[in-house]
C-alpha positions as a printed NumPy array, in Angstrom:
array([[ 76.172,  50.052, -40.136],
       [ 72.661,  50.426, -41.562],
       [ 69.854,  48.084, -40.605],
       [ 69.498,  46.344, -44.003],
       [ 73.253,  45.695, -44.148],
       [ 73.257,  44.185, -40.62 ],
       [ 70.3  ,  41.93 , -41.47 ],
       [ 71.875,  40.837, -44.776],
       [ 75.172,  40.047, -43.051],
       [ 73.361,  38.012, -40.398],
       [ 71.162,  36.185, -42.934],
       [ 74.237,  35.259, -44.958],
       [ 76.197,  33.935, -41.964],
       [ 73.664,  32.595, -39.428],
       [ 71.606,  29.423, -39.884],
       [ 67.932,  30.111, -40.502],
       [ 66.631,  28.15 , -37.515],
       [ 63.874,  30.617, -36.592],
       [ 62.2  ,  33.689, -38.058],
       [ 63.656,  37.014, -36.927],
       [ 61.857,  40.311, -36.49 ],
       [ 63.25 ,  42.68 , -39.161],
       [ 64.857,  45.048, -36.66 ],
       [ 68.623,  45.377, -36.106],
       [ 69.157,  46.52 , -32.526],
       [ 72.332,  48.455, -31.823],
       [ 71.879,  50.055, -28.41 ],
       [ 69.985,  49.553, -25.177],
       [ 69.347,  51.463, -21.975],
       [ 67.069,  50.187, -19.248],
       [ 63.915,  48.796, -20.876],
       [ 64.474,  50.705, -24.135],
       [ 66.386,  49.581, -27.223],
       [ 67.212,  51.392, -30.462],
       [ 67.587,  50.023, -33.955],
       [ 70.219,  50.97 , -36.518],
       [ 67.903,  53.648, -37.921],
       [ 67.532,  55.327, -34.515],
       [ 63.972,  54.138, -33.762],
       [ 63.215,  53.522, -30.082],
       [ 61.365,  50.439, -28.768],
       [ 60.386,  49.033, -25.377],
       [ 62.141,  45.689, -24.899],
       [ 59.47 ,  43.314, -23.654],
       [ 61.512,  40.176, -24.415],
       [ 64.862,  40.892, -22.752],
       [ 64.468,  37.826, -20.552],
       [ 64.528,  35.195, -23.315],
       [ 67.613,  33.02 , -22.706],
       [ 69.228,  35.644, -20.446],
       [ 68.796,  37.378, -17.14 ],
       [ 66.229,  40.13 , -17.528],
       [ 68.306,  43.011, -16.18 ],
       [ 67.506,  45.519, -18.888],
       [ 70.248,  47.214, -20.845],
       [ 73.264,  49.245, -19.758],
       [ 72.134,  49.888, -16.185],
       [ 75.006,  51.838, -14.565],
       [ 75.234,  49.454, -11.586],
       [ 75.329,  46.376, -13.853],
       [ 77.937,  48.012, -16.127],
       [ 80.051,  48.911, -13.085],
       [ 79.814,  45.365, -11.704],
       [ 80.735,  43.826, -15.07 ],
       [ 83.732,  46.158, -15.458],
       [ 84.904,  45.354, -11.925],
       [ 84.563,  41.603, -12.449],
       [ 86.145,  41.696, -15.931],
       [ 89.322,  43.063, -14.344],
       [ 89.537,  39.87 , -12.247],
       [ 87.907,  36.884, -14.002],
       [ 85.334,  36.803, -16.796],
       [ 84.438,  33.119, -16.78 ],
       [ 85.692,  30.12 , -14.878],
       [ 84.527,  26.544, -15.273],
       [ 82.782,  24.833, -12.37 ],
       [ 85.891,  22.628, -12.276],
       [ 87.557,  25.349, -10.189],
       [ 86.683,  27.236,  -7.026],
       [ 86.039,  30.977,  -7.144],
       [ 85.262,  33.395,  -4.35 ],
       [ 82.224,  34.984,  -6.076],
       [ 80.61 ,  31.601,  -6.73 ],
       [ 81.217,  30.451,  -3.147],
       [ 79.727,  33.703,  -1.827],
       [ 76.648,  33.48 ,  -4.065],
       [ 76.121,  29.848,  -3.04 ],
       [ 76.317,  30.831,   0.64 ],
       [ 73.804,  33.646,   0.063],
       [ 71.395,  31.332,  -1.785],
       [ 71.483,  28.592,   0.838],
       [ 71.07 ,  31.113,   3.651],
       [ 68.023,  32.714,   1.992],
       [ 66.256,  29.63 ,   0.607],
       [ 65.07 ,  26.151,   1.497],
       [ 68.157,  24.525,  -0.017],
       [ 71.182,  23.114,   1.77 ],
       [ 73.358,  23.458,  -1.34 ],
       [ 73.349,  25.484,  -4.56 ],
       [ 73.651,  24.053,  -8.053],
       [ 75.155,  26.127, -10.874],
       [ 74.704,  25.123, -14.496],
       [ 74.819,  26.589, -17.993],
       [ 71.459,  25.782, -19.529],
       [ 67.891,  24.714, -18.985],
       [ 68.727,  21.275, -20.345],
       [ 71.479,  20.894, -17.772],
       [ 69.115,  22.116, -15.041],
       [ 66.435,  19.605, -16.097],
       [ 68.972,  16.774, -16.176],
       [ 70.115,  17.681, -12.668],
       [ 66.509,  17.861, -11.407],
       [ 65.867,  14.345, -12.721],
       [ 69.06 ,  12.988, -11.157],
       [ 68.358,  14.712,  -7.836],
       [ 64.799,  13.367,  -7.706],
       [ 66.026,   9.836,  -8.482],
       [ 68.687,  10.139,  -5.781],
       [ 66.104,  11.416,  -3.286],
       [ 63.729,   8.526,  -4.069],
       [ 66.537,   5.996,  -3.763],
       [ 67.683,   7.379,  -0.378],
       [ 64.258,   8.075,   1.161],
       [ 62.043,   5.393,  -0.397],
       [ 64.467,   2.545,  -1.103],
       [ 66.661,   1.151,  -3.856],
       [ 63.695,  -0.159,  -5.85 ],
       [ 62.391,   3.39 ,  -6.369],
       [ 64.263,   4.503,  -9.456],
       [ 61.53 ,   5.61 , -11.888]])
C-alpha cells in the first residue's frame, strides 16, 4: 500500500488527537525504519510508549515466537512462570523486596502514591496520610 493511501486510511479512521509526521512506516530493523516509498530513516523515537528494543532484532523475534506458542498475554489475576521468574530476578538484582507489574504510567503513578501513603502510615503513624 502506498504512503498517501495509508495516511488517508488512518486519517479517515483514527481520531485526530495529535499531529502526525507525514511518513507511513512499514518495516523496521534495528534502529532503522523504512516508509512505504522505501526511504530509510533512523528511528530516534522508538521508546515512546514502548520498550526501546529497536525493530526486528533476531533474538527478540525468536523470544516472541517462542512465547507466542505458549501464552501471549495473561492478566495479573493469574500466576505465570515467566512473570514469577522476572519478579525473582528483579528483586534479587535491586533494592526492592517485591516487584510490581502494571500496564501504564498512570497505573504506576497511582501505585507509587498508594505505596508512599502506606509507608507513611506504617512508619510514621496513622495521622500521616497526606
